[in-house]
mmCIF file of C-alpha atoms and ligand atoms in Angstrom:
data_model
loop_
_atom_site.group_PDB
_atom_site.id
_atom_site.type_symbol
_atom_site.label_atom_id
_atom_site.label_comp_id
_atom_site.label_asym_id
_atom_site.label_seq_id
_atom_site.Cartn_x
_atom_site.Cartn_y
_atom_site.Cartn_z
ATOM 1 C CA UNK A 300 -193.837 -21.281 91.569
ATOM 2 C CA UNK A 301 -193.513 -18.225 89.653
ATOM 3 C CA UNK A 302 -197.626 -18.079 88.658
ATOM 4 C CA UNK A 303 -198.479 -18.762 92.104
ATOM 5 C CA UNK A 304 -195.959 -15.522 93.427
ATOM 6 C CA UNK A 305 -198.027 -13.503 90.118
ATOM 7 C CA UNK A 306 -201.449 -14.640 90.996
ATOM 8 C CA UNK A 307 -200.385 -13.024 94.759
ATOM 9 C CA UNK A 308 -199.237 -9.861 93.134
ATOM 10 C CA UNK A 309 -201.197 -6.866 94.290
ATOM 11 C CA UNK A 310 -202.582 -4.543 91.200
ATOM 12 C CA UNK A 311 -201.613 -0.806 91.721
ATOM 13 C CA UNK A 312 -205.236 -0.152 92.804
ATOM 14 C CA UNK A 313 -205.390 -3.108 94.787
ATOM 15 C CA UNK A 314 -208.058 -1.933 97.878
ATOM 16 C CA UNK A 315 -208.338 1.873 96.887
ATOM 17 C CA UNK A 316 -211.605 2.987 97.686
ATOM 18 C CA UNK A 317 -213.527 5.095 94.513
ATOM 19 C CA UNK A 318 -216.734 6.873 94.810
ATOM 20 C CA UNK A 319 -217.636 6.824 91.160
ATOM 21 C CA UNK A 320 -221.027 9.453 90.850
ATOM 22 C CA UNK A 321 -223.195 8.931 88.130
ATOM 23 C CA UNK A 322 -223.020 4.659 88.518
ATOM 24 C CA UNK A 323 -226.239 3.256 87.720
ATOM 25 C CA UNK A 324 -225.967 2.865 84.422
ATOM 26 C CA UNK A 325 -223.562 3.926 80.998
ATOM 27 C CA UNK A 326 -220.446 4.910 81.426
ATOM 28 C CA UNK A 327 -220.135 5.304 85.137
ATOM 29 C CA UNK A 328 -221.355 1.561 85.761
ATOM 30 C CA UNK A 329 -218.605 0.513 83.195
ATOM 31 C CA UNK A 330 -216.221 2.598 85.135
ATOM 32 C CA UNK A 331 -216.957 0.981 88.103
ATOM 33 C CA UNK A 332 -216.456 -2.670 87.426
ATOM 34 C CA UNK A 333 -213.505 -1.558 85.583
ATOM 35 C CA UNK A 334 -212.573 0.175 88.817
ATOM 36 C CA UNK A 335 -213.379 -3.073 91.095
ATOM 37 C CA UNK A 336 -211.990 -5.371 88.926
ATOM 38 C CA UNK A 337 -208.575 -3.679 89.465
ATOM 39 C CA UNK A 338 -209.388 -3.996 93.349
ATOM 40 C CA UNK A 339 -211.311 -0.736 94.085
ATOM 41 C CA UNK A 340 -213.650 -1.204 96.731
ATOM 42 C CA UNK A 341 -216.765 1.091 95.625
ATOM 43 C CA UNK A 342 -219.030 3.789 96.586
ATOM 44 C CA UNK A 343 -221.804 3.548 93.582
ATOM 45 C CA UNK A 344 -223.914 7.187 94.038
ATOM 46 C CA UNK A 345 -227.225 7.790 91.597
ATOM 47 C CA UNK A 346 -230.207 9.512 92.074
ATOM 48 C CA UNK A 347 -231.039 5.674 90.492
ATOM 49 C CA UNK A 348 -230.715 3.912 93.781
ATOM 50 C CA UNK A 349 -231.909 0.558 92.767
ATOM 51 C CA UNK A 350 -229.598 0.803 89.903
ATOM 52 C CA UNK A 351 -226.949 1.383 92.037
ATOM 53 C CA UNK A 352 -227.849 -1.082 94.212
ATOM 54 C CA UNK A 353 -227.636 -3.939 91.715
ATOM 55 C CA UNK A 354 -224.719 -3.335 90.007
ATOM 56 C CA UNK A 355 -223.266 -2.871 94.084
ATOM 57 C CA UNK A 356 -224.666 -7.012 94.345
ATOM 58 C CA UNK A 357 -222.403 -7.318 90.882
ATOM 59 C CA UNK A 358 -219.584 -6.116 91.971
ATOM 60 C CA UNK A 359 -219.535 -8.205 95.414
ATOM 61 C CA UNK A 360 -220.367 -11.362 93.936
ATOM 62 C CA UNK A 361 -218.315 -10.658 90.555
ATOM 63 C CA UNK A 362 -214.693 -9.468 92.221
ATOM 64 C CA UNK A 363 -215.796 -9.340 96.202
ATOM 65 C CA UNK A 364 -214.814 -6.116 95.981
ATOM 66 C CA UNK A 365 -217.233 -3.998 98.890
ATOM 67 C CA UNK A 366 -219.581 -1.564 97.559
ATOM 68 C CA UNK A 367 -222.037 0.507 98.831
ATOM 69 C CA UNK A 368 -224.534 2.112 96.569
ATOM 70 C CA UNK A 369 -226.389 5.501 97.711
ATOM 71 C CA UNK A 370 -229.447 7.692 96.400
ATOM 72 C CA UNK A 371 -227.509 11.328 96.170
ATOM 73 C CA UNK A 372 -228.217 13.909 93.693
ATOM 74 C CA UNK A 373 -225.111 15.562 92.717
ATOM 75 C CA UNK A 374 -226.400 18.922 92.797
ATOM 76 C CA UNK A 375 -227.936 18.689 96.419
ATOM 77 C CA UNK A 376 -224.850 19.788 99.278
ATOM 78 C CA UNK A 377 -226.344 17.823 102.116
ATOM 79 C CA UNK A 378 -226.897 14.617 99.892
ATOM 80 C CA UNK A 379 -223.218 15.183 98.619
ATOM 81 C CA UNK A 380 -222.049 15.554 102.373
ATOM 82 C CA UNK A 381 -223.739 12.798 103.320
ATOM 83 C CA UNK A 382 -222.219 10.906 100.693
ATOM 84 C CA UNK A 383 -218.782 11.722 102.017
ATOM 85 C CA UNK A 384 -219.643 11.273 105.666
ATOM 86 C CA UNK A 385 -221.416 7.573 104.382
ATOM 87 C CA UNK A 386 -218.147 6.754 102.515
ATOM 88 C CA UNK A 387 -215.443 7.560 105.585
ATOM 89 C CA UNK A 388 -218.109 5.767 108.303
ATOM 90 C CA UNK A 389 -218.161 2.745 106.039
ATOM 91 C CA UNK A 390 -214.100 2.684 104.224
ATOM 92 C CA UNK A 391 -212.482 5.434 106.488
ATOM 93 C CA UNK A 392 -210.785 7.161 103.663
ATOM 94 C CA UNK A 393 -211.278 8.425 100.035
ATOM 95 C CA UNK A 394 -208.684 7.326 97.953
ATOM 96 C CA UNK A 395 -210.080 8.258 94.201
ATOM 97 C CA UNK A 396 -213.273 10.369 93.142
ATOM 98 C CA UNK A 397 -214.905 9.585 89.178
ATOM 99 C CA UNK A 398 -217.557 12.590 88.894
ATOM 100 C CA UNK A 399 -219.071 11.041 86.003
ATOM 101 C CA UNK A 400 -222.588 12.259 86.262
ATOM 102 C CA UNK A 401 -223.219 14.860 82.989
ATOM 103 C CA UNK A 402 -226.338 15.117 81.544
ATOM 104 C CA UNK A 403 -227.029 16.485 77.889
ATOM 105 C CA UNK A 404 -230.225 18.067 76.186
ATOM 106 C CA UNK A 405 -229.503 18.882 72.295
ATOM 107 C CA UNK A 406 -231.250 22.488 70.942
ATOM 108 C CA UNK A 407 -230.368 24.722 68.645
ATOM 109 C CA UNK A 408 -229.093 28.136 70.376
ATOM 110 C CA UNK A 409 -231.776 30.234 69.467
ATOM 111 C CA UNK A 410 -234.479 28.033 70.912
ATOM 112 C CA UNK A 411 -232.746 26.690 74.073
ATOM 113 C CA UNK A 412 -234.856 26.383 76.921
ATOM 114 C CA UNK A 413 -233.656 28.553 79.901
ATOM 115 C CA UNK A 414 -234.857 25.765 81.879
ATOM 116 C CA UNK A 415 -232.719 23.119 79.873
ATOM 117 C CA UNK A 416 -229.737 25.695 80.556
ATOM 118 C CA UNK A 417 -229.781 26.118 84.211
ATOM 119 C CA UNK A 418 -230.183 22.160 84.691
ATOM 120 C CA UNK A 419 -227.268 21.421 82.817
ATOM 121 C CA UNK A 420 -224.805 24.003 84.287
ATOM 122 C CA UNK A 421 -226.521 22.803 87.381
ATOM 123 C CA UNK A 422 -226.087 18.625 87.085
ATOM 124 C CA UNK A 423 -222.720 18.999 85.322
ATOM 125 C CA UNK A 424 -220.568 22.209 86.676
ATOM 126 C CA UNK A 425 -221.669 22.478 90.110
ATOM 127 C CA UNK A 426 -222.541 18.905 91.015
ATOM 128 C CA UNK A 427 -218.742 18.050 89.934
ATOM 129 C CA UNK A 428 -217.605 21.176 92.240
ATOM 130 C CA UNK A 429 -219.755 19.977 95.340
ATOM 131 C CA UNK A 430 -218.428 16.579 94.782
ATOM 132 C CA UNK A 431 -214.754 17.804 94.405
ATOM 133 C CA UNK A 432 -214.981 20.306 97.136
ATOM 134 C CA UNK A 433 -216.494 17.867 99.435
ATOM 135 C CA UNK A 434 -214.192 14.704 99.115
ATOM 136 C CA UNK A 435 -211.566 17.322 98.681
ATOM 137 C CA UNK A 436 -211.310 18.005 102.535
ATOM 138 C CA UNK A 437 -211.242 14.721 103.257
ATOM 139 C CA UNK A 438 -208.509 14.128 100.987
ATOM 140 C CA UNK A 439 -206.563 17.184 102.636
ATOM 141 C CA UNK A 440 -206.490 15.709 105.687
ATOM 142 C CA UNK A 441 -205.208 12.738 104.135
ATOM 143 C CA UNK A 442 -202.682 14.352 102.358
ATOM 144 C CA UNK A 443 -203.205 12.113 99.335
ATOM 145 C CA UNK A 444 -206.310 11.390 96.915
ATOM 146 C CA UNK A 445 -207.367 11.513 92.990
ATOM 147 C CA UNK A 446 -210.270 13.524 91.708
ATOM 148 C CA UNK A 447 -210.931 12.696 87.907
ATOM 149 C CA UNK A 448 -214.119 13.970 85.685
ATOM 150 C CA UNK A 449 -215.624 12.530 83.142
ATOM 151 C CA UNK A 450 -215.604 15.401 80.982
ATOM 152 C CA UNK A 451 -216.129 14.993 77.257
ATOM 153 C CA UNK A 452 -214.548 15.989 73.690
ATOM 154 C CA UNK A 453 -217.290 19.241 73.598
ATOM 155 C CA UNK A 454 -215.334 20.413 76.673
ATOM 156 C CA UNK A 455 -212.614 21.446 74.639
ATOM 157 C CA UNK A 456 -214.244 22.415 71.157
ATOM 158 C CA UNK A 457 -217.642 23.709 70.528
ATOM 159 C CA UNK A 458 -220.803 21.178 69.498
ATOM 160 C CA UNK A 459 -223.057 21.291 67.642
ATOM 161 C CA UNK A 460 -226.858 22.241 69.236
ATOM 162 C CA UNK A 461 -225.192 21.453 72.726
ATOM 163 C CA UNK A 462 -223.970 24.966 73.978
ATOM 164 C CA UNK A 463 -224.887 24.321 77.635
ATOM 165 C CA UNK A 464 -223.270 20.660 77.794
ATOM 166 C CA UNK A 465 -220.320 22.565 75.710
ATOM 167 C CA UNK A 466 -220.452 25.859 78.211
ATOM 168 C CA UNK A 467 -220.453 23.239 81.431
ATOM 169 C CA UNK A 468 -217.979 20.830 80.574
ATOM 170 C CA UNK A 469 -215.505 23.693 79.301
ATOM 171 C CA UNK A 470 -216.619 25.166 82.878
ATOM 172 C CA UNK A 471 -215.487 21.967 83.974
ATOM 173 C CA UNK A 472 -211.641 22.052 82.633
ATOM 174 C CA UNK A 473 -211.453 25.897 84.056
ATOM 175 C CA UNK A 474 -212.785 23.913 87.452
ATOM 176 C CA UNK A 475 -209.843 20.665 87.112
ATOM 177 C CA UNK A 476 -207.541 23.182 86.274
ATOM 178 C CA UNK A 477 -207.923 25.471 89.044
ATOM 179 C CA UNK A 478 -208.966 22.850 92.009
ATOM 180 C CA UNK A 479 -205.167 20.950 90.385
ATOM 181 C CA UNK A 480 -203.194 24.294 92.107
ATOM 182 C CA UNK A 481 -205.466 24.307 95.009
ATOM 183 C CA UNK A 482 -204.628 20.731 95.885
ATOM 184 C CA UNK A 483 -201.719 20.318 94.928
ATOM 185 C CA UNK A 484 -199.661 21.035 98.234
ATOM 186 C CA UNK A 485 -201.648 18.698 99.402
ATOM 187 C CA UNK A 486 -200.954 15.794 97.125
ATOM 188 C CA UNK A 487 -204.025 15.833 95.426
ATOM 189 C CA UNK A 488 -204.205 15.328 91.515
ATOM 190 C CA UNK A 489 -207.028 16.333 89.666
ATOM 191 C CA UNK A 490 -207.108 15.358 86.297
ATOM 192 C CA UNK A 491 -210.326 15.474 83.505
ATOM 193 C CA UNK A 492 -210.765 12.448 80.641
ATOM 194 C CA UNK A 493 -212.277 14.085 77.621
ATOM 195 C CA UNK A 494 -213.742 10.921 75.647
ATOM 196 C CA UNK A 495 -215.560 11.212 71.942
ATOM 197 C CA UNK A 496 -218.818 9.777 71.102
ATOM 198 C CA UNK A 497 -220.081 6.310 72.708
ATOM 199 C CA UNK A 498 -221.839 5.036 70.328
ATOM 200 C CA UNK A 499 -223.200 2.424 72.282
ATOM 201 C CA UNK A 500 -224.170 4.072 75.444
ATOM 202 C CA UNK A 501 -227.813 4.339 76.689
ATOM 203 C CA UNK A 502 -227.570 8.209 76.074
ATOM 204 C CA UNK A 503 -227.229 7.650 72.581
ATOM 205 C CA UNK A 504 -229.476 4.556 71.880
ATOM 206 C CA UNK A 505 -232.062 5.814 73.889
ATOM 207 C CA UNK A 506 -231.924 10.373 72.952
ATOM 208 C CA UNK A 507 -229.130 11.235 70.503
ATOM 209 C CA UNK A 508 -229.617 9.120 67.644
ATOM 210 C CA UNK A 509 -233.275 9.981 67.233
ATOM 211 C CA UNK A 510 -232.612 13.679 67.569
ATOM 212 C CA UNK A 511 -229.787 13.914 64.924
ATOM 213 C CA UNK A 512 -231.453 11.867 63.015
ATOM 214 C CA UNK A 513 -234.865 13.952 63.026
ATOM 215 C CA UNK A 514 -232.659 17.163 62.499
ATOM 216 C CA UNK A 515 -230.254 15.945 59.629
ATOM 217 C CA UNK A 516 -232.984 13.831 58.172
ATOM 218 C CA UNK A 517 -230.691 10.557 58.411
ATOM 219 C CA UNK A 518 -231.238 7.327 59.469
ATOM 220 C CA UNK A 519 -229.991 6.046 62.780
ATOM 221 C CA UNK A 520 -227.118 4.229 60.594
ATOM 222 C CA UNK A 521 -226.123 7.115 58.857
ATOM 223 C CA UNK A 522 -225.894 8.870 62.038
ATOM 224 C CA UNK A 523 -223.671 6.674 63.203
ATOM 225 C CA UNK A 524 -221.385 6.743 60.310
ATOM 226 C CA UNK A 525 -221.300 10.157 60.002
ATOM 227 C CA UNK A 526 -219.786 10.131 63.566
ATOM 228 C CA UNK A 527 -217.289 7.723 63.244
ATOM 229 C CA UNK A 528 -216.137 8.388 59.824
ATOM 230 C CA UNK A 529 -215.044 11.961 61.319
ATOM 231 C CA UNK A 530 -212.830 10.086 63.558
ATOM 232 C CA UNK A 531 -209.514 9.514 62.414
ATOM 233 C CA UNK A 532 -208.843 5.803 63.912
ATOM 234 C CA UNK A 533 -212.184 5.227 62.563
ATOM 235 C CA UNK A 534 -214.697 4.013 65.214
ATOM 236 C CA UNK A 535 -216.392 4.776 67.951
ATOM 237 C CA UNK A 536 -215.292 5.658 71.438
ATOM 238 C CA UNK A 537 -215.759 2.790 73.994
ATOM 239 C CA UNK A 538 -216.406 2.283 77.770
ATOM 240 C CA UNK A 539 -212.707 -0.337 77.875
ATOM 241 C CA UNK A 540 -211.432 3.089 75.784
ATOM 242 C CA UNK A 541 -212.022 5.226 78.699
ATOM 243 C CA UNK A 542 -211.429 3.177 81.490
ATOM 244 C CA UNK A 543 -208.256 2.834 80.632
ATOM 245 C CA UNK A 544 -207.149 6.566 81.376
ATOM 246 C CA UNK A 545 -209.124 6.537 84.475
ATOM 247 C CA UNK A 546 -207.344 3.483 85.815
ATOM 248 C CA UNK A 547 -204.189 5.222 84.846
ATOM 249 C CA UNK A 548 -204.756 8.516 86.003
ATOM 250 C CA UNK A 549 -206.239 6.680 89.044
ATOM 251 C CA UNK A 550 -202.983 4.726 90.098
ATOM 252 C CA UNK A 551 -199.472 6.434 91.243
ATOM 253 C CA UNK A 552 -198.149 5.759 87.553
ATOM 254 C CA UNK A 553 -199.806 9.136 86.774
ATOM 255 C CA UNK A 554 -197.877 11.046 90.371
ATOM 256 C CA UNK A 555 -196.634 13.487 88.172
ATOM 257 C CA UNK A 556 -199.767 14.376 86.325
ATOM 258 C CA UNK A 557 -202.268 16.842 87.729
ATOM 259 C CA UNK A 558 -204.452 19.545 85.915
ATOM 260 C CA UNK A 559 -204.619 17.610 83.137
ATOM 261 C CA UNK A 560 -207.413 16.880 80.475
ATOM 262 C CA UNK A 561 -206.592 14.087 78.602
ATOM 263 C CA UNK A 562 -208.668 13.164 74.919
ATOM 264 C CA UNK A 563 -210.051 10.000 74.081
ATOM 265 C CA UNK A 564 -211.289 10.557 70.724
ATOM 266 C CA UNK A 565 -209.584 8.471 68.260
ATOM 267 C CA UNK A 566 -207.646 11.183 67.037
ATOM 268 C CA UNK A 567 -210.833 13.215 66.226
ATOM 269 C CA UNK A 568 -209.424 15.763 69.292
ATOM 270 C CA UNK A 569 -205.722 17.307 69.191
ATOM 271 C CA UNK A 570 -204.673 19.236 72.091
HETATM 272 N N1 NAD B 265 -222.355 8.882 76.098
HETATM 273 C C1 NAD B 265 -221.435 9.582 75.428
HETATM 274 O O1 NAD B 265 -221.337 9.517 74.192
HETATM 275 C C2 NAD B 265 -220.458 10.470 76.175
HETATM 276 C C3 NAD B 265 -219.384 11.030 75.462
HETATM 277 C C4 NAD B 265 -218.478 11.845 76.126
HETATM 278 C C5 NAD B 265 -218.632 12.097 77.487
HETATM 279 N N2 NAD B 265 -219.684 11.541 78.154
HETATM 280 C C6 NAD B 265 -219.817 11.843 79.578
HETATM 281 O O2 NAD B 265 -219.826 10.635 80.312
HETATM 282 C C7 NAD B 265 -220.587 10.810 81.508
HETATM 283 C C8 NAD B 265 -221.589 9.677 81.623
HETATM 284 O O3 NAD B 265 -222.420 9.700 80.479
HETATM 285 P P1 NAD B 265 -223.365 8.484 80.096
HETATM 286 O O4 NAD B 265 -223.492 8.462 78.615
HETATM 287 O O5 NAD B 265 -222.945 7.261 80.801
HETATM 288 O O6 NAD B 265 -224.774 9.030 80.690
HETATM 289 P P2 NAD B 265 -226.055 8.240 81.215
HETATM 290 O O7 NAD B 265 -227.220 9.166 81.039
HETATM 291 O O8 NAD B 265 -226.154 6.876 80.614
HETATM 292 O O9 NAD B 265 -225.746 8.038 82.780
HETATM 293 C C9 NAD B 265 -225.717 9.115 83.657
HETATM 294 C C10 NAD B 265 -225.982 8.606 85.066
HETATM 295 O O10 NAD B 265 -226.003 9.746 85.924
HETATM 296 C C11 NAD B 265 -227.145 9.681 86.765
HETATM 297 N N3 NAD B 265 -227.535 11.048 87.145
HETATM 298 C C12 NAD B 265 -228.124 11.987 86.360
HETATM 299 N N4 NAD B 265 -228.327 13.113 87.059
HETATM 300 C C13 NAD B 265 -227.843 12.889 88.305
HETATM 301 C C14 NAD B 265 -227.745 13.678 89.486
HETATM 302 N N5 NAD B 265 -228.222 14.940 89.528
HETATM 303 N N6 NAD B 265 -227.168 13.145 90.576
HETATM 304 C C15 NAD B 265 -226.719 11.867 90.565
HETATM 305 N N7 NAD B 265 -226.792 11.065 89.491
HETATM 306 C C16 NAD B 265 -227.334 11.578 88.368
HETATM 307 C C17 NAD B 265 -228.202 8.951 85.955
HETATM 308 O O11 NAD B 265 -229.192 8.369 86.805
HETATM 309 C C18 NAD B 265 -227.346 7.910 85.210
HETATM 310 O O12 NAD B 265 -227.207 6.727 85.959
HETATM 311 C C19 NAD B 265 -221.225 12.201 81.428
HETATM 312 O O13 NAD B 265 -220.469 13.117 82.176
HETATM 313 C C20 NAD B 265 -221.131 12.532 79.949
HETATM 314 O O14 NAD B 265 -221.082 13.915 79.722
HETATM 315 C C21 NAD B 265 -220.598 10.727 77.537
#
């Protein structure tokens, strides 16, 4: 009797509904079946719509969980309106927003492309504040809702060759911080998870190992152990790591948590 009564037991995000940006692929995509295997029902937004679109087909047949996948760019206002409007016509709320779309180019500061500037401030501070800012009035009206980015460990100490992704996702704190006050009369929490290097992700397998190796003069192995011998708990940062916080920060066990950015380095980041 008593595993039938458990197996009826609602989870604490049992039929929330998430938009999680940035979804096709990496981190996001991991952050979304985390998200719908807790019961989220899913809004999957990429400028990679078939991307989105299959791993919406995963997460219906996987967990028949809904989700709706959508082409937006993050950095576009009417795609990111229409996003919102998409999401209340289909669910007819917003319960929890992952901006998880960041984008990184690595240069050396004296040789930095303007161009490579701009487009990161662009993709990773204001496509999080149209995103926020958007689901945010929906969310007032509700009186209730969770905004979390997917910030990073250079967001709160400098990196190496990465002074835009550094300059945006510090930009991004200053935003979490601020939009925490804003909201918070409102019952909105807005929180930031700073994770450390995935090892594993596409960004790395497919861009950073090749560049730090070409500028070190390392092999792709040595990279990699020269990034997680730095970390105190010793390896690298994974997608289950991060999820974790989000699905915490996500559900009311975090009520009295807002304006928060919380590491998830392995140690590597204190306060
Ligand atoms: N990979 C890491 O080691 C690492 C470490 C710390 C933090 N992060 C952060 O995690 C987040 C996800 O990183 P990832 O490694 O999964 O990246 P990724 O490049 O694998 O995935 C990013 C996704 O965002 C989408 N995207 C890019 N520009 C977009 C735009 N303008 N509008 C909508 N979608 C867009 C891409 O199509 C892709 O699906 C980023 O914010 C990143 O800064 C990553």
């Amino acid at each position: 009797m008593k595993e039938v009564f458990l197996s009826h037991q609602k989870g604490p995000l049992e039929d929330r509904i998430a938009i999680v940006t940035g979804a096709a692929r990496g981190l996001g995509a991991a952050l979304a079946r985390r998200l719908a295997q807790e019961g989220c029902h899913l809004v999957l937004a990429d400028i990679n719509l078939e991307g989105a679109k299959k791993l919406a087909d995963e997460i219906e047949s996987t967990w028949a969980r809904r989700a709706l996948a959508l082409a937006v760019d993050v950095t576009q206002e009417a795609q990111v309106r229409e996003m919102v409007d998409r999401t209340m016509a289909q669910f007819g709320r917003i319960d929890i927003l992952v901006s998880n779309v960041g984008i990184v180019e690595v240069h050396e500061i004296t040789e930095f492309p303007t161009e490579a500037w701009r487009k990161i401030i662009e993709i990773n501070l204001t496509g999080y504040f149209l995103c926020a800012r958007e689901v945010a009035n929906v969310m007032k009206e509700q009186r209730r809702g969770v905004i979390i980015q997917v910030n990073s460990k250079a967001g709160r100490q400098g990196s190496l060759w990465s002074g835009a992704y550094s300059a945006s996702k510090f930009g991004g704190i200053g935003l979490t911080q601020s939009m925490a006050l804003d909201l918070a009369p409102y019952g909105i929490r807005v929180n930031a998870v700073c994770p450390g290097s995935l090892l594993d992700s596409p960004l790395w397998e497919e861009y950073l190992y090749n560049e730090c190796a070409q500028k070190w003069g390392l092999s792709r192995e040595e990279v990699r152990k020269k990034y997680t011998d730095e970390v105190p708990l010793g390896r690298a940062c994974t997608y289950e790591d991060v999820a974790n916080v989000v699905v915490f920060l996500s559900s009311d066990q975090a009520s009295y948590m807002t304006g928060q950015a919380i590491n998830v380095t392995g140690g590597l980041q204190m306060g």
